[in-house]
Amino acid sequence: MAEMTLASIPDFVEGNIVKGIVVDKTPKEAVIDIGYKSEGIVPLSEFEEPDSVQIGQEVEVLLESLENEEGMVVLSRQKAAQKQNWDKILKTFEEGGTITGKVKQVVKGGLMLNIGVEAFLPASQIDIVPPKNLKEYEGATLTCKIVKISEERKNVVLSRREIVEAERNQKRLQFLEKVNVGDLVKGVVKNVTDFGAFIDLDGIDGLIHITDMSWGRINHPSEILKVGQQIEVVVIDVDREKERVSLGLKQKTPNPWEKIEEKYPVGTKVKGKVVNLAPYGAFIELEPGIEGLIHISEISWTQKITRPNEVLSMGQEVEAVVLDLNKEEQKLSLSLKALEVNPWEKASETYPPGSLIKGKVKNFSAYGAYIELENGLDGFIHVNDLSWTRKINHPSEVLKKGEQIEAKVLEIDKTNQKILLGIKQLTEDPWKEIEKKYKVGEVVSGKVSKIASFGAFIQLADEIDGLVHISQISAERVAKVKDVLKVGQEVSARIIKIDKEERRIGLSIKALNYTAEQLEKERERMEFSRPAEELGSLEDAFSKAEEDYRPGESKKKS
């Protein structure tokens, strides 16, 4: 009996947790009997639910001291709970188990949780991807693993990431085991990149490539998807070995190209919107997922367009004609100019060769002038067709931009889309009847029009030029033509030669007073000597003159 009595007596050691009975309760305190010679008082504030404390209730308390100055036992419910929690934390840490706690507050670098004691959960250990906004976890209850403990400082560091990873691994295996191509699955947009978007399928990430987001044109995935957005997608491929899932959005709707031949047969007029402008053409959206290309060559029959944006602009509504389609390559060729009749088809009827036209000088090139005609067509006058008699080096010598002129149609070149015109053809070629106007031995007058090292050109009537060779200027030796003659100077000379074939009239100033006999000798002398500068046509001589000297410019150095 004595042994039994001793065994039933509690082991009252300060610092231990003992059981007691609530024997009395006041508005602020509870009186606890632990079976010792005196009772202890515990503030109700130390209980989790003070109002639920009842007389006769058994509670566990920490024995702080067996006797205080008043002879009472010193007890603590709060310290008992802390010791119990700490013991539980140590045991959980040793066994590698998990513990649950409520988020108390957001602190620098992570969260503070109440797991019986305060514990720190670093932001990097909250989830697989560190959250951007920690405040969304305030008040949440999280299950974590204890990764570090300092008993001296009573510090605890937690990690939730390992638990999340384990859960995701399990869910990933389950997903890969059950999912099939063609299944509809739901997920949340996790990340958006230039090439696509990653979708969290609750355990595994799937990729929607940008080409599988829409049948239509998109420049960036962010035009369709946003991070955090919940979406339903189609599984288009599953690689179970590599644990990869390819997803699609556009596959939820029929491919608009399936019935393209029925909807847009060749020759059909269609309407659409300009969605892209490239150097080689414009892309027109006919409907979501269907785009056609208007090549730059299909914009206009007549306009010389170098870039599509000269005529078209982004968002512009246009009408076009379907030229060609390729269902397999999903290509659709359109044309703007096919809406109108090709004006070149009727160019021969509108401007038959030999007819006279009126038009405005539109532009110059080094070889001629472009003339704006009706129906958007242009004609071209070569410099050689500007004058029968004058050597024209550039069309601006006789024409001005914007000037209204009359010309004759010489030729229609449909293949190269050219209408060749001429101004000189409006009049008869004066060289055809040159013998009727001028005779060898006749004295003529005119103005010096050009000066060269080998002689001077004299403009006669009908703008016909004759050449006075340097040897024919004076009976005395002439070293430089410009020392004797000036451009614009009125001179008289005698015709000593007419060459209709070469279109050349030879003049002589020194032969003005020659007798018929002297003139014949001079003509014969010229025939036999034929100076190099006199060989060839008048056109060749003009060219040589241009090389040697231009009025108003300094002489070129050889």
mmCIF file of N, CA and C in Angstrom, residues 44-123:
data_model
loop_
_atom_site.group_PDB
_atom_site.id
_atom_site.type_symbol
_atom_site.label_atom_id
_atom_site.label_comp_id
_atom_site.label_asym_id
_atom_site.label_seq_id
_atom_site.Cartn_x
_atom_site.Cartn_y
_atom_site.Cartn_z
ATOM 1 N N LEU A 44 -6.649 34.015 -17.088
ATOM 2 C CA LEU A 44 -7.472 33.446 -18.178
ATOM 3 C C LEU A 44 -6.931 33.831 -19.563
ATOM 4 N N SER A 45 -6.180 34.949 -19.629
ATOM 5 C CA SER A 45 -5.633 35.410 -20.915
ATOM 6 C C SER A 45 -4.638 34.418 -21.504
ATOM 7 N N GLU A 46 -4.162 33.466 -20.661
ATOM 8 C CA GLU A 46 -3.203 32.488 -21.163
ATOM 9 C C GLU A 46 -3.884 31.305 -21.851
ATOM 10 N N PHE A 47 -5.198 31.256 -21.738
ATOM 11 C CA PHE A 47 -5.948 30.183 -22.405
ATOM 12 C C PHE A 47 -6.369 30.657 -23.793
ATOM 13 N N GLU A 48 -6.408 29.756 -24.763
ATOM 14 C CA GLU A 48 -6.804 30.093 -26.138
ATOM 15 C C GLU A 48 -8.255 30.568 -26.188
ATOM 16 N N GLU A 49 -9.120 29.891 -25.370
ATOM 17 C CA GLU A 49 -10.528 30.277 -25.314
ATOM 18 C C GLU A 49 -10.919 30.472 -23.842
ATOM 19 N N PRO A 50 -10.663 31.659 -23.303
ATOM 20 C CA PRO A 50 -10.899 31.926 -21.865
ATOM 21 C C PRO A 50 -12.330 31.648 -21.428
ATOM 22 N N ASP A 51 -13.309 31.937 -22.265
ATOM 23 C CA ASP A 51 -14.710 31.772 -21.868
ATOM 24 C C ASP A 51 -15.104 30.303 -21.699
ATOM 25 N N SER A 52 -14.350 29.408 -22.375
ATOM 26 C CA SER A 52 -14.707 27.977 -22.303
ATOM 27 C C SER A 52 -14.117 27.259 -21.093
ATOM 28 N N VAL A 53 -13.271 27.967 -20.327
ATOM 29 C CA VAL A 53 -12.675 27.340 -19.130
ATOM 30 C C VAL A 53 -13.772 27.126 -18.064
ATOM 31 N N GLN A 54 -13.910 25.891 -17.607
ATOM 32 C CA GLN A 54 -14.958 25.526 -16.647
ATOM 33 C C GLN A 54 -14.347 24.907 -15.372
ATOM 34 N N ILE A 55 -15.049 25.101 -14.211
ATOM 35 C CA ILE A 55 -14.616 24.473 -12.945
ATOM 36 C C ILE A 55 -14.732 22.950 -13.106
ATOM 37 N N GLY A 56 -13.700 22.267 -12.676
ATOM 38 C CA GLY A 56 -13.664 20.812 -12.810
ATOM 39 C C GLY A 56 -12.928 20.356 -14.064
ATOM 40 N N GLN A 57 -12.581 21.287 -14.950
ATOM 41 C CA GLN A 57 -11.882 20.949 -16.202
ATOM 42 C C GLN A 57 -10.428 20.617 -15.915
ATOM 43 N N GLU A 58 -9.922 19.589 -16.580
ATOM 44 C CA GLU A 58 -8.516 19.203 -16.427
ATOM 45 C C GLU A 58 -7.687 19.986 -17.454
ATOM 46 N N VAL A 59 -6.578 20.545 -16.986
ATOM 47 C CA VAL A 59 -5.711 21.318 -17.864
ATOM 48 C C VAL A 59 -4.259 20.962 -17.594
ATOM 49 N N GLU A 60 -3.405 21.234 -18.577
ATOM 50 C CA GLU A 60 -1.964 21.022 -18.423
ATOM 51 C C GLU A 60 -1.302 22.374 -18.277
ATOM 52 N N VAL A 61 -0.425 22.463 -17.272
ATOM 53 C CA VAL A 61 0.255 23.717 -16.987
ATOM 54 C C VAL A 61 1.731 23.442 -16.729
ATOM 55 N N LEU A 62 2.551 24.504 -16.845
ATOM 56 C CA LEU A 62 3.975 24.381 -16.554
ATOM 57 C C LEU A 62 4.213 24.794 -15.104
ATOM 58 N N LEU A 63 4.918 23.925 -14.376
ATOM 59 C CA LEU A 63 5.254 24.228 -12.981
ATOM 60 C C LEU A 63 6.506 25.095 -12.981
ATOM 61 N N GLU A 64 6.291 26.405 -12.765
ATOM 62 C CA GLU A 64 7.421 27.337 -12.775
ATOM 63 C C GLU A 64 8.136 27.343 -11.422
ATOM 64 N N SER A 65 7.332 27.312 -10.349
ATOM 65 C CA SER A 65 7.921 27.340 -9.003
ATOM 66 C C SER A 65 6.948 26.669 -8.022
ATOM 67 N N LEU A 66 7.469 25.897 -7.077
ATOM 68 C CA LEU A 66 6.619 25.196 -6.120
ATOM 69 C C LEU A 66 6.054 26.155 -5.072
ATOM 70 N N GLU A 67 6.737 27.285 -4.887
ATOM 71 C CA GLU A 67 6.238 28.199 -3.847
ATOM 72 C C GLU A 67 6.785 29.603 -4.123
ATOM 73 N N ASN A 68 5.871 30.574 -4.089
ATOM 74 C CA ASN A 68 6.342 31.953 -4.223
ATOM 75 C C ASN A 68 6.349 32.621 -2.860
ATOM 76 N N GLU A 69 6.476 33.914 -2.813
ATOM 77 C CA GLU A 69 6.564 34.627 -1.533
ATOM 78 C C GLU A 69 5.307 34.471 -0.698
ATOM 79 N N GLU A 70 4.182 34.205 -1.384
ATOM 80 C CA GLU A 70 2.910 34.061 -0.682
ATOM 81 C C GLU A 70 2.613 32.604 -0.366
ATOM 82 N N GLY A 71 3.568 31.742 -0.711
ATOM 83 C CA GLY A 71 3.402 30.316 -0.390
ATOM 84 C C GLY A 71 2.565 29.574 -1.406
ATOM 85 N N MET A 72 2.319 30.179 -2.605
ATOM 86 C CA MET A 72 1.483 29.544 -3.622
ATOM 87 C C MET A 72 2.357 28.969 -4.744
ATOM 88 N N VAL A 73 1.801 27.960 -5.389
ATOM 89 C CA VAL A 73 2.473 27.353 -6.550
ATOM 90 C C VAL A 73 2.363 28.329 -7.734
ATOM 91 N N VAL A 74 3.482 28.497 -8.493
ATOM 92 C CA VAL A 74 3.484 29.370 -9.676
ATOM 93 C C VAL A 74 3.326 28.500 -10.920
ATOM 94 N N LEU A 75 2.195 28.697 -11.629
ATOM 95 C CA LEU A 75 1.867 27.892 -12.813
ATOM 96 C C LEU A 75 1.710 28.787 -14.051
ATOM 97 N N SER A 76 1.878 28.188 -15.252
ATOM 98 C CA SER A 76 1.674 28.933 -16.517
ATOM 99 C C SER A 76 1.078 28.015 -17.585
ATOM 100 N N ARG A 77 -0.103 28.408 -18.020
ATOM 101 C CA ARG A 77 -0.731 27.653 -19.117
ATOM 102 C C ARG A 77 -0.032 27.984 -20.451
ATOM 103 N N GLN A 78 0.345 29.250 -20.627
ATOM 104 C CA GLN A 78 0.960 29.692 -21.885
ATOM 105 C C GLN A 78 2.317 29.036 -22.102
ATOM 106 N N LYS A 79 3.127 28.983 -21.026
ATOM 107 C CA LYS A 79 4.453 28.385 -21.162
ATOM 108 C C LYS A 79 4.371 26.878 -21.350
ATOM 109 N N ALA A 80 3.306 26.294 -20.777
ATOM 110 C CA ALA A 80 3.103 24.858 -20.984
ATOM 111 C C ALA A 80 2.814 24.583 -22.461
ATOM 112 N N ALA A 81 1.962 25.449 -23.035
ATOM 113 C CA ALA A 81 1.620 25.288 -24.457
ATOM 114 C C ALA A 81 2.851 25.508 -25.336
ATOM 115 N N GLN A 82 3.679 26.515 -24.989
ATOM 116 C CA GLN A 82 4.887 26.785 -25.769
ATOM 117 C C GLN A 82 5.857 25.610 -25.710
ATOM 118 N N LYS A 83 6.002 25.041 -24.506
ATOM 119 C CA LYS A 83 6.918 23.895 -24.357
ATOM 120 C C LYS A 83 6.407 22.691 -25.133
ATOM 121 N N GLN A 84 5.064 22.485 -25.068
ATOM 122 C CA GLN A 84 4.475 21.374 -25.814
ATOM 123 C C GLN A 84 4.666 21.571 -27.323
ATOM 124 N N ASN A 85 4.452 22.822 -27.756
ATOM 125 C CA ASN A 85 4.638 23.128 -29.189
ATOM 126 C C ASN A 85 6.092 22.924 -29.610
ATOM 127 N N TRP A 86 6.995 23.411 -28.804
ATOM 128 C CA TRP A 86 8.415 23.281 -29.150
ATOM 129 C C TRP A 86 8.830 21.821 -29.221
ATOM 130 N N ASP A 87 8.352 21.024 -28.230
ATOM 131 C CA ASP A 87 8.661 19.581 -28.253
ATOM 132 C C ASP A 87 8.105 18.936 -29.516
ATOM 133 N N LYS A 88 6.889 19.394 -29.889
ATOM 134 C CA LYS A 88 6.264 18.850 -31.102
ATOM 135 C C LYS A 88 7.072 19.244 -32.338
ATOM 136 N N ILE A 89 7.556 20.507 -32.357
ATOM 137 C CA ILE A 89 8.350 20.989 -33.485
ATOM 138 C C ILE A 89 9.647 20.203 -33.609
ATOM 139 N N LEU A 90 10.316 19.979 -32.476
ATOM 140 C CA LEU A 90 11.566 19.207 -32.495
ATOM 141 C C LEU A 90 11.336 17.789 -33.004
ATOM 142 N N LYS A 91 10.251 17.174 -32.543
ATOM 143 C CA LYS A 91 9.940 15.806 -32.960
ATOM 144 C C LYS A 91 9.622 15.766 -34.459
ATOM 145 N N THR A 92 8.851 16.769 -34.948
ATOM 146 C CA THR A 92 8.510 16.837 -36.375
ATOM 147 C C THR A 92 9.761 17.022 -37.217
ATOM 148 N N PHE A 93 10.682 17.852 -36.750
ATOM 149 C CA PHE A 93 11.927 18.107 -37.463
ATOM 150 C C PHE A 93 12.764 16.838 -37.559
ATOM 151 N N GLU A 94 12.852 16.116 -36.426
ATOM 152 C CA GLU A 94 13.650 14.883 -36.383
ATOM 153 C C GLU A 94 13.051 13.799 -37.287
ATOM 154 N N GLU A 95 11.739 13.767 -37.367
ATOM 155 C CA GLU A 95 11.073 12.719 -38.148
ATOM 156 C C GLU A 95 10.850 13.123 -39.612
ATOM 157 N N GLY A 96 11.121 14.425 -39.945
ATOM 158 C CA GLY A 96 10.948 14.883 -41.328
ATOM 159 C C GLY A 96 9.502 15.066 -41.715
ATOM 160 N N GLY A 97 8.637 15.283 -40.761
ATOM 161 C CA GLY A 97 7.213 15.452 -41.038
ATOM 162 C C GLY A 97 6.853 16.872 -41.448
ATOM 163 N N THR A 98 5.566 17.128 -41.586
ATOM 164 C CA THR A 98 5.086 18.466 -41.976
ATOM 165 C C THR A 98 4.360 19.110 -40.807
ATOM 166 N N ILE A 99 4.234 20.417 -40.883
ATOM 167 C CA ILE A 99 3.557 21.160 -39.836
ATOM 168 C C ILE A 99 2.721 22.261 -40.480
ATOM 169 N N THR A 100 1.603 22.577 -39.851
ATOM 170 C CA THR A 100 0.684 23.571 -40.400
ATOM 171 C C THR A 100 0.682 24.820 -39.534
ATOM 172 N N GLY A 101 0.669 25.970 -40.206
ATOM 173 C CA GLY A 101 0.640 27.227 -39.470
ATOM 174 C C GLY A 101 -0.069 28.308 -40.257
ATOM 175 N N LYS A 102 -0.488 29.343 -39.536
ATOM 176 C CA LYS A 102 -1.204 30.451 -40.151
ATOM 177 C C LYS A 102 -0.256 31.624 -40.358
ATOM 178 N N VAL A 103 -0.368 32.270 -41.536
ATOM 179 C CA VAL A 103 0.481 33.416 -41.858
ATOM 180 C C VAL A 103 0.070 34.600 -40.993
ATOM 181 N N LYS A 104 1.038 35.090 -40.170
ATOM 182 C CA LYS A 104 0.765 36.228 -39.290
ATOM 183 C C LYS A 104 0.994 37.554 -40.013
ATOM 184 N N GLN A 105 2.109 37.635 -40.766
ATOM 185 C CA GLN A 105 2.437 38.889 -41.438
ATOM 186 C C GLN A 105 3.478 38.667 -42.521
ATOM 187 N N VAL A 106 3.541 39.674 -43.409
ATOM 188 C CA VAL A 106 4.566 39.682 -44.447
ATOM 189 C C VAL A 106 5.759 40.461 -43.917
ATOM 190 N N VAL A 107 6.944 39.861 -44.006
ATOM 191 C CA VAL A 107 8.165 40.530 -43.560
ATOM 192 C C VAL A 107 9.150 40.574 -44.726
ATOM 193 N N LYS A 108 10.253 41.257 -44.536
ATOM 194 C CA LYS A 108 11.251 41.365 -45.589
ATOM 195 C C LYS A 108 11.787 39.984 -45.961
ATOM 196 N N GLY A 109 11.602 39.627 -47.182
ATOM 197 C CA GLY A 109 12.156 38.363 -47.670
ATOM 198 C C GLY A 109 11.262 37.158 -47.501
ATOM 199 N N GLY A 110 10.051 37.333 -46.925
ATOM 200 C CA GLY A 110 9.199 36.154 -46.766
ATOM 201 C C GLY A 110 7.990 36.372 -45.874
ATOM 202 N N LEU A 111 7.566 35.311 -45.193
ATOM 203 C CA LEU A 111 6.373 35.330 -44.350
ATOM 204 C C LEU A 111 6.694 34.828 -42.952
ATOM 205 N N MET A 112 5.967 35.349 -41.941
ATOM 206 C CA MET A 112 6.049 34.831 -40.572
ATOM 207 C C MET A 112 4.792 34.017 -40.315
ATOM 208 N N LEU A 113 4.973 32.743 -39.884
ATOM 209 C CA LEU A 113 3.859 31.845 -39.612
ATOM 210 C C LEU A 113 3.793 31.523 -38.123
ATOM 211 N N ASN A 114 2.590 31.282 -37.626
ATOM 212 C CA ASN A 114 2.412 30.833 -36.240
ATOM 213 C C ASN A 114 2.199 29.317 -36.271
ATOM 214 N N ILE A 115 3.217 28.577 -35.808
ATOM 215 C CA ILE A 115 3.103 27.110 -35.744
ATOM 216 C C ILE A 115 3.152 26.647 -34.280
ATOM 217 N N GLY A 116 2.714 27.541 -33.406
ATOM 218 C CA GLY A 116 2.872 27.349 -31.963
ATOM 219 C C GLY A 116 3.947 28.270 -31.465
ATOM 220 N N VAL A 117 4.940 28.464 -32.288
ATOM 221 C CA VAL A 117 5.956 29.495 -32.102
ATOM 222 C C VAL A 117 6.045 30.216 -33.457
ATOM 223 N N GLU A 118 6.697 31.370 -33.486
ATOM 224 C CA GLU A 118 6.864 32.074 -34.748
ATOM 225 C C GLU A 118 7.907 31.368 -35.602
ATOM 226 N N ALA A 119 7.612 31.214 -36.886
ATOM 227 C CA ALA A 119 8.533 30.561 -37.810
ATOM 228 C C ALA A 119 8.609 31.384 -39.091
ATOM 229 N N PHE A 120 9.779 31.351 -39.731
ATOM 230 C CA PHE A 120 10.020 32.146 -40.943
ATOM 231 C C PHE A 120 9.974 31.257 -42.187
ATOM 232 N N LEU A 121 9.178 31.702 -43.166
ATOM 233 C CA LEU A 121 9.085 31.011 -44.457
ATOM 234 C C LEU A 121 9.637 31.941 -45.541
ATOM 235 N N PRO A 122 10.878 31.679 -46.036
ATOM 236 C CA PRO A 122 11.462 32.547 -47.073
ATOM 237 C C PRO A 122 10.610 32.551 -48.347
ATOM 238 N N ALA A 123 10.614 33.680 -49.060
ATOM 239 C CA ALA A 123 9.833 33.800 -50.291
ATOM 240 C C ALA A 123 10.239 32.751 -51.323
#
